[in-house]
């Protein structure tokens, strides 16, 4: 009878032992809509003033190095354009010439050698790739140069620069 | 067959039947909140977002009452998966109708392989409900505008 009890005991355990391990998978779906995103800021290091104290400066021009700091955040490859608000400088004072064009100003990335003349229409200054300001080429400085020559009267002049970030 | 053997067979039959009636099969269902996310503002890209109780697991335990919960993601997009950030999603336990190990209340980053997001014991024949939060980690600007589709695959393994 003792043997029978043992058999009964093991048989009672048996159903629990032979239960197979259960593994069940279920799925949930998610959707991510990533929209185009572009933003940038341009800050000037101090006032953007050009002063010409001699003829040579008028002829050769005056360069303000690293005058602008630019930070770009974009998930699209981008182009930075610059233009002027008006087709000529605003002449300030009675002696100033009224027809001084924006192309006496030129601009370039500080790592570039070629200055880009400014125009009322946008001109490309540089381009870059998606990423934030920590990405290579998405944080940089711009140099600006003014070369009025001898054509225009002495006086004060002003013009508004417009920086535009667009898609490559 | 003598009377003693007949009695033994009968007793075994009764006990086996009892055991069978007490047994409960293991099963669970998964419910999810609306899982559609837009990335359009700077904060969408740079700040983590938590979707509370994004997933609900309703688990019906068998006699064992012990199981592990795993989770992973797969991409359903046409994009090469290598171009999609793998650390984009984390999950963590929000709450449960029983005491669950505190470490699972900390977020776990999901990847392409199963990650253990819950271990439960001592729940024989009980019904468990576990809520998980989904965390959208910041998305790098290195990924272009597109529509990305993912599946979250929960696997619950009884042991």
Short mmCIF file of C-alpha atoms in Angstrom, two decimals:
data_model
loop_
_atom_site.label_atom_id
_atom_site.label_comp_id
_atom_site.label_asym_id
_atom_site.label_seq_id
_atom_site.Cartn_x
_atom_site.Cartn_y
_atom_site.Cartn_z
CA UNK A 1 0.00 0.00 0.00
CA UNK A 2 2.94 2.26 0.69
CA UNK A 3 4.05 1.89 -2.94
CA UNK A 4 0.58 2.77 -4.13
CA UNK A 5 0.63 6.00 -2.09
CA UNK A 6 3.90 6.94 -3.70
CA UNK A 7 2.45 6.35 -7.14
CA UNK A 8 -0.60 8.44 -6.31
CA UNK A 9 1.59 11.27 -5.02
CA UNK A 10 3.73 11.42 -8.15
CA UNK A 11 0.79 11.12 -10.44
CA UNK A 12 -0.87 14.04 -8.68
CA UNK A 13 2.23 16.13 -9.29
CA UNK A 14 2.53 15.00 -12.84
CA UNK A 15 0.00 17.31 -14.50
CA UNK A 16 1.76 20.36 -13.11
CA UNK A 17 5.15 19.13 -14.18
CA UNK A 18 4.20 18.40 -17.75
CA UNK A 19 2.52 21.80 -18.33
CA UNK A 20 4.45 23.35 -21.18
CA UNK A 21 6.09 26.73 -20.77
CA UNK A 22 3.84 29.35 -22.32
CA UNK A 23 5.21 32.27 -24.27
CA UNK A 24 2.80 34.67 -25.91
CA UNK A 25 3.61 37.71 -28.03
CA UNK A 26 1.33 40.61 -28.72
CA UNK A 27 1.96 43.63 -30.91
CA UNK A 28 1.08 47.32 -30.76
CA UNK A 29 1.82 49.62 -33.66
CA UNK A 30 3.12 53.15 -33.44
CA UNK A 31 3.43 55.87 -36.00
CA UNK A 32 5.89 58.76 -35.95
CA UNK A 33 5.38 61.76 -38.17
CA UNK A 34 8.62 63.64 -38.42
CA UNK A 35 8.04 67.00 -40.04
CA UNK A 36 10.57 69.25 -41.68
CA UNK A 37 12.21 71.43 -39.11
CA UNK A 38 14.58 74.34 -39.72
CA UNK A 39 15.66 77.08 -37.41
CA UNK A 40 18.70 79.27 -37.10
CA UNK A 41 19.95 82.34 -35.38
CA UNK A 42 22.40 84.99 -36.43
CA UNK A 43 23.98 87.24 -33.86
CA UNK A 44 26.37 90.07 -34.42
CA UNK A 45 29.52 90.47 -32.40
CA UNK A 46 29.11 94.13 -31.48
CA UNK A 47 27.84 96.94 -33.71
CA UNK A 48 28.17 96.47 -37.43
CA UNK A 49 29.95 99.71 -38.20
CA UNK A 50 32.45 100.34 -40.94
CA UNK A 51 34.63 103.40 -40.71
CA UNK A 52 36.94 104.46 -43.51
CA UNK A 53 39.71 106.65 -42.32
CA UNK A 54 41.88 106.84 -45.45
CA UNK A 55 41.80 106.34 -49.19
CA UNK A 56 43.44 102.96 -49.03
CA UNK A 57 40.65 101.62 -46.83
CA UNK A 58 38.09 102.94 -49.31
CA UNK A 59 39.90 101.19 -52.12
CA UNK A 60 40.90 97.94 -50.47
CA UNK A 61 37.93 97.70 -48.20
CA UNK A 62 37.52 97.09 -44.48
CA UNK A 63 36.87 93.58 -43.22
CA UNK A 64 35.16 92.72 -39.97
CA UNK A 65 36.23 89.17 -39.25
CA UNK A 66 33.96 86.76 -37.33
CA UNK A 67 31.30 89.45 -37.21
CA UNK A 68 28.35 87.09 -37.21
CA UNK A 69 27.76 83.90 -35.25
CA UNK A 70 25.37 81.49 -36.95
CA UNK A 71 23.71 78.42 -35.43
CA UNK A 72 21.61 76.12 -37.57
CA UNK A 73 19.22 73.40 -36.42
CA UNK A 74 17.64 71.46 -39.22
CA UNK A 75 16.58 67.97 -40.16
CA UNK A 76 16.94 68.89 -43.82
CA UNK A 77 20.08 69.80 -45.72
CA UNK A 78 20.13 73.57 -45.90
CA UNK A 79 21.38 76.69 -47.69
CA UNK A 80 22.07 80.03 -46.05
CA UNK A 81 21.26 82.97 -48.27
CA UNK A 82 21.75 86.64 -47.63
CA UNK A 83 20.09 89.61 -49.28
CA UNK A 84 19.41 93.24 -48.53
CA UNK A 85 16.05 94.76 -47.75
CA UNK A 86 16.52 97.58 -50.24
CA UNK A 87 18.19 97.85 -53.61
CA UNK A 88 20.42 100.67 -52.37
CA UNK A 89 21.84 101.93 -49.12
CA UNK A 90 19.84 104.45 -47.22
CA UNK A 91 21.76 107.68 -47.54
CA UNK A 92 21.95 109.56 -44.25
CA UNK A 93 22.76 113.24 -44.48
CA UNK A 94 22.68 115.76 -47.33
CA UNK A 95 26.06 114.81 -48.83
CA UNK A 96 25.55 111.06 -48.96
CA UNK A 97 24.99 109.44 -52.35
CA UNK A 98 21.54 107.99 -52.85
CA UNK A 99 22.55 105.26 -55.26
CA UNK A 100 25.14 103.27 -53.34
CA UNK A 101 24.38 99.61 -54.17
CA UNK A 102 24.52 96.73 -51.68
CA UNK A 103 27.30 94.95 -53.57
CA UNK A 104 29.91 97.18 -51.95
CA UNK A 105 29.29 94.74 -49.07
CA UNK A 106 30.37 91.15 -49.34
CA UNK A 107 30.20 88.28 -46.92
CA UNK A 108 31.76 84.83 -46.46
CA UNK A 109 32.07 82.00 -44.05
CA UNK A 110 35.19 82.60 -42.01
CA UNK A 111 36.70 79.35 -43.28
CA UNK A 112 36.13 80.33 -46.91
CA UNK A 113 38.32 82.44 -49.15
CA UNK A 114 35.66 83.83 -51.46
CA UNK A 115 33.56 86.84 -50.47
CA UNK A 116 30.02 86.85 -51.87
CA UNK A 117 28.75 90.31 -52.89
CA UNK A 118 25.41 91.28 -51.38
CA UNK A 119 22.41 91.96 -53.50
CA UNK A 120 18.77 92.84 -53.13
CA UNK A 121 18.17 89.27 -54.32
CA UNK A 122 19.33 86.37 -52.17
CA UNK A 123 22.82 85.01 -52.72
CA UNK A 124 24.05 81.77 -51.22
CA UNK A 125 26.66 82.23 -48.53
CA UNK A 126 27.13 78.58 -47.57
CA UNK A 127 25.32 75.30 -47.18
CA UNK A 128 25.23 72.43 -44.71
CA UNK A 129 23.60 69.21 -43.70
CA UNK A 130 20.96 68.07 -41.26
CA UNK A 131 21.83 68.19 -37.61
CA UNK A 132 21.82 70.58 -34.72
CA UNK A 133 24.36 73.21 -33.79
CA UNK A 134 26.67 70.53 -32.40
CA UNK A 135 26.98 68.99 -35.86
CA UNK A 136 29.93 69.87 -38.03
CA UNK A 137 29.31 73.01 -40.11
CA UNK A 138 26.08 73.92 -38.31
CA UNK A 139 27.78 76.44 -36.09
CA UNK A 140 30.05 78.92 -37.77
CA UNK A 141 31.08 82.55 -38.13
CA UNK A 142 30.81 85.00 -41.00
CA UNK A 143 33.18 87.72 -42.13
CA UNK A 144 31.84 90.84 -43.78
CA UNK A 145 33.68 93.33 -45.92
CA UNK A 146 32.81 96.79 -47.27
CA UNK A 147 34.59 98.19 -50.32
CA UNK A 148 32.93 101.43 -51.38
CA UNK A 149 35.81 102.71 -53.54
CA UNK A 150 35.88 106.34 -54.57
CA UNK A 151 32.58 106.45 -56.41
CA UNK A 152 30.36 107.62 -53.58
CA UNK A 153 30.28 110.70 -51.48
CA UNK A 154 31.42 110.74 -47.93
CA UNK A 155 28.59 110.38 -45.48
CA UNK A 156 26.67 107.85 -43.46
CA UNK A 157 24.86 104.94 -45.00
CA UNK A 158 22.70 102.16 -43.68
CA UNK A 159 21.23 98.96 -45.06
CA UNK A 160 19.35 95.99 -43.64
CA UNK A 161 20.73 92.50 -44.21
CA UNK A 162 18.33 89.55 -44.47
CA UNK A 163 19.60 86.06 -43.77
CA UNK A 164 17.42 83.25 -45.05
CA UNK A 165 17.73 79.52 -44.41
CA UNK A 166 16.23 77.36 -47.12
CA UNK A 167 16.17 73.75 -48.28
CA UNK A 168 18.94 72.51 -50.52
CA UNK B 1 -8.36 -6.25 -11.57
CA UNK B 2 -9.00 -6.69 -7.87
CA UNK B 3 -10.95 -4.25 -5.76
CA UNK B 4 -7.82 -2.53 -4.36
CA UNK B 5 -6.50 -1.71 -7.82
CA UNK B 6 -9.91 -0.47 -8.94
CA UNK B 7 -10.00 1.81 -5.93
CA UNK B 8 -6.53 3.15 -6.76
CA UNK B 9 -7.49 3.89 -10.35
CA UNK B 10 -10.65 5.61 -9.21
CA UNK B 11 -8.81 7.76 -6.68
CA UNK B 12 -6.23 8.71 -9.28
CA UNK B 13 -8.94 9.63 -11.73
CA UNK B 14 -10.68 11.78 -9.15
CA UNK B 15 -7.48 13.57 -8.15
CA UNK B 16 -6.42 14.10 -11.73
CA UNK B 17 -9.83 15.49 -12.54
CA UNK B 18 -9.65 17.80 -9.54
CA UNK B 19 -6.24 18.98 -10.58
CA UNK B 20 -7.51 19.64 -14.05
CA UNK B 21 -10.47 21.64 -12.85
CA UNK B 22 -8.23 23.77 -10.65
CA UNK B 23 -5.78 24.47 -13.47
CA UNK B 24 -6.17 27.70 -15.39
CA UNK B 25 -4.49 28.34 -18.67
CA UNK B 26 -2.10 31.25 -18.96
CA UNK B 27 -3.15 34.03 -21.27
CA UNK B 28 -2.91 37.77 -21.64
CA UNK B 29 -4.03 40.62 -23.81
CA UNK B 30 -2.34 43.86 -24.71
CA UNK B 31 -4.13 47.15 -25.09
CA UNK B 32 -2.48 50.32 -26.25
CA UNK B 33 -3.30 54.00 -26.33
CA UNK B 34 -3.25 55.87 -29.62
CA UNK B 35 0.38 55.70 -30.60
CA UNK B 36 0.82 58.41 -33.19
CA UNK B 37 3.43 61.02 -32.49
CA UNK B 38 4.30 64.22 -34.29
CA UNK B 39 7.72 65.82 -34.36
CA UNK B 40 7.20 69.37 -35.51
CA UNK B 41 8.38 71.74 -32.80
CA UNK B 42 11.80 72.12 -31.27
CA UNK B 43 10.64 70.67 -27.97
CA UNK B 44 9.25 67.62 -29.77
CA UNK B 45 12.76 66.88 -30.95
CA UNK B 46 14.68 67.79 -27.84
CA UNK B 47 12.50 67.03 -24.81
CA UNK B 48 11.44 63.54 -23.73
CA UNK B 49 7.72 62.90 -23.86
CA UNK B 50 5.93 60.43 -21.65
CA UNK B 51 2.71 58.77 -22.74
CA UNK B 52 1.20 57.54 -19.47
CA UNK B 53 -0.31 54.07 -19.53
CA UNK B 54 0.47 53.67 -23.20
CA UNK B 55 0.30 49.90 -22.78
CA UNK B 56 -1.95 47.78 -20.60
CA UNK B 57 -1.25 44.11 -20.05
CA UNK B 58 -4.06 42.02 -18.61
CA UNK B 59 -2.60 38.71 -17.56
CA UNK B 60 -4.50 35.64 -16.48
CA UNK B 61 -2.18 33.38 -14.55
CA UNK B 62 -2.15 29.63 -14.46
CA UNK B 63 -1.17 27.63 -11.41
CA UNK B 64 2.41 28.71 -11.90
CA UNK B 65 1.90 32.42 -11.39
CA UNK B 66 5.40 33.26 -12.57
CA UNK B 67 6.27 35.05 -15.76
CA UNK B 68 8.66 37.42 -17.45
CA UNK B 69 7.64 40.30 -19.68
CA UNK B 70 9.88 41.23 -22.57
CA UNK B 71 9.54 44.00 -25.08
CA UNK B 72 11.28 44.99 -28.30
CA UNK B 73 10.64 47.16 -31.32
CA UNK B 74 10.68 46.43 -35.01
CA UNK B 75 10.44 48.89 -37.84
CA UNK B 76 7.68 48.62 -40.39
CA UNK B 77 9.00 51.55 -42.40
CA UNK B 78 10.61 51.22 -45.73
CA UNK B 79 13.57 53.06 -44.29
CA UNK B 80 16.70 51.12 -43.63
CA UNK B 81 16.42 50.42 -39.95
CA UNK B 82 20.03 51.39 -39.50
CA UNK B 83 18.96 54.94 -40.25
CA UNK B 84 16.47 55.01 -37.42
CA UNK B 85 17.50 55.78 -33.86
CA UNK B 86 17.38 52.70 -31.71
CA UNK B 87 17.21 54.46 -28.39
CA UNK B 88 14.11 56.40 -29.29
CA UNK B 89 11.71 54.48 -27.05
CA UNK B 90 11.80 53.56 -23.40
CA UNK B 91 9.12 52.01 -21.26
CA UNK B 92 8.55 51.71 -17.55
CA UNK B 93 5.88 50.38 -15.28
CA UNK B 94 3.32 53.03 -14.38
CA UNK B 95 1.29 50.93 -11.96
CA UNK B 96 -0.09 47.48 -11.39
CA UNK B 97 -2.83 45.87 -9.37
CA UNK B 98 -0.20 44.11 -7.25
CA UNK B 99 3.27 44.82 -5.96
CA UNK B 100 5.85 44.70 -8.71
CA UNK B 101 9.60 44.98 -8.27
CA UNK B 102 10.54 48.64 -7.98
CA UNK B 103 13.31 48.46 -10.58
CA UNK B 104 10.70 48.07 -13.31
CA UNK B 105 9.41 51.53 -12.47
CA UNK B 106 12.66 52.84 -13.94
CA UNK B 107 12.67 53.34 -17.67
CA UNK B 108 14.31 50.79 -19.93
CA UNK B 109 15.47 51.63 -23.42
CA UNK B 110 13.95 49.36 -26.04
CA UNK B 111 15.93 47.88 -28.88
CA UNK B 112 15.70 45.30 -31.59
CA UNK B 113 16.13 42.44 -29.13
CA UNK B 114 13.88 41.51 -26.26
CA UNK B 115 14.49 43.49 -23.10
CA UNK B 116 13.15 42.30 -19.76
CA UNK B 117 10.64 44.85 -18.52
CA UNK B 118 8.94 42.81 -15.81
CA UNK B 119 9.38 39.73 -13.68
CA UNK B 120 6.45 38.51 -11.64
CA UNK B 121 6.13 35.65 -9.20
CA UNK B 122 3.57 34.39 -6.72
CA UNK B 123 0.52 35.18 -8.78
CA UNK B 124 -0.92 31.70 -9.25
CA UNK B 125 -4.44 31.77 -10.66
CA UNK B 126 -4.63 35.54 -10.24
CA UNK B 127 -5.44 38.17 -12.79
CA UNK B 128 -2.85 40.89 -13.17
CA UNK B 129 -3.07 44.28 -14.77
CA UNK B 130 0.13 46.15 -15.49
CA UNK B 131 0.26 49.62 -17.01
CA UNK B 132 3.36 50.74 -18.87
CA UNK B 133 4.35 54.29 -19.76
CA UNK B 134 6.00 54.90 -23.09
CA UNK B 135 8.78 57.46 -23.18
CA UNK B 136 9.74 59.12 -26.43
CA UNK B 137 13.37 60.03 -26.07
CA UNK B 138 14.75 63.06 -27.94
CA UNK B 139 15.03 62.55 -31.66
CA UNK B 140 18.21 63.66 -33.32
CA UNK B 141 18.02 66.12 -36.19
CA UNK B 142 20.12 63.69 -38.16
CA UNK B 143 16.94 61.89 -39.21
CA UNK B 144 15.03 63.39 -42.06
CA UNK B 145 11.33 64.17 -42.26
CA UNK B 146 9.37 61.03 -42.93
CA UNK B 147 6.67 58.80 -41.57
CA UNK B 148 8.15 56.05 -39.43
CA UNK B 149 6.15 53.01 -38.37
CA UNK B 150 7.15 50.78 -35.52
CA UNK B 151 5.74 47.78 -33.76
CA UNK B 152 6.17 47.17 -30.07
CA UNK B 153 6.27 43.45 -29.47
CA UNK B 154 5.51 42.29 -25.94
CA UNK B 155 6.32 38.70 -25.12
CA UNK B 156 5.13 37.27 -21.85
CA UNK B 157 6.76 33.99 -20.91
CA UNK B 158 5.43 31.89 -18.12
CA UNK B 159 7.99 29.76 -16.33
#
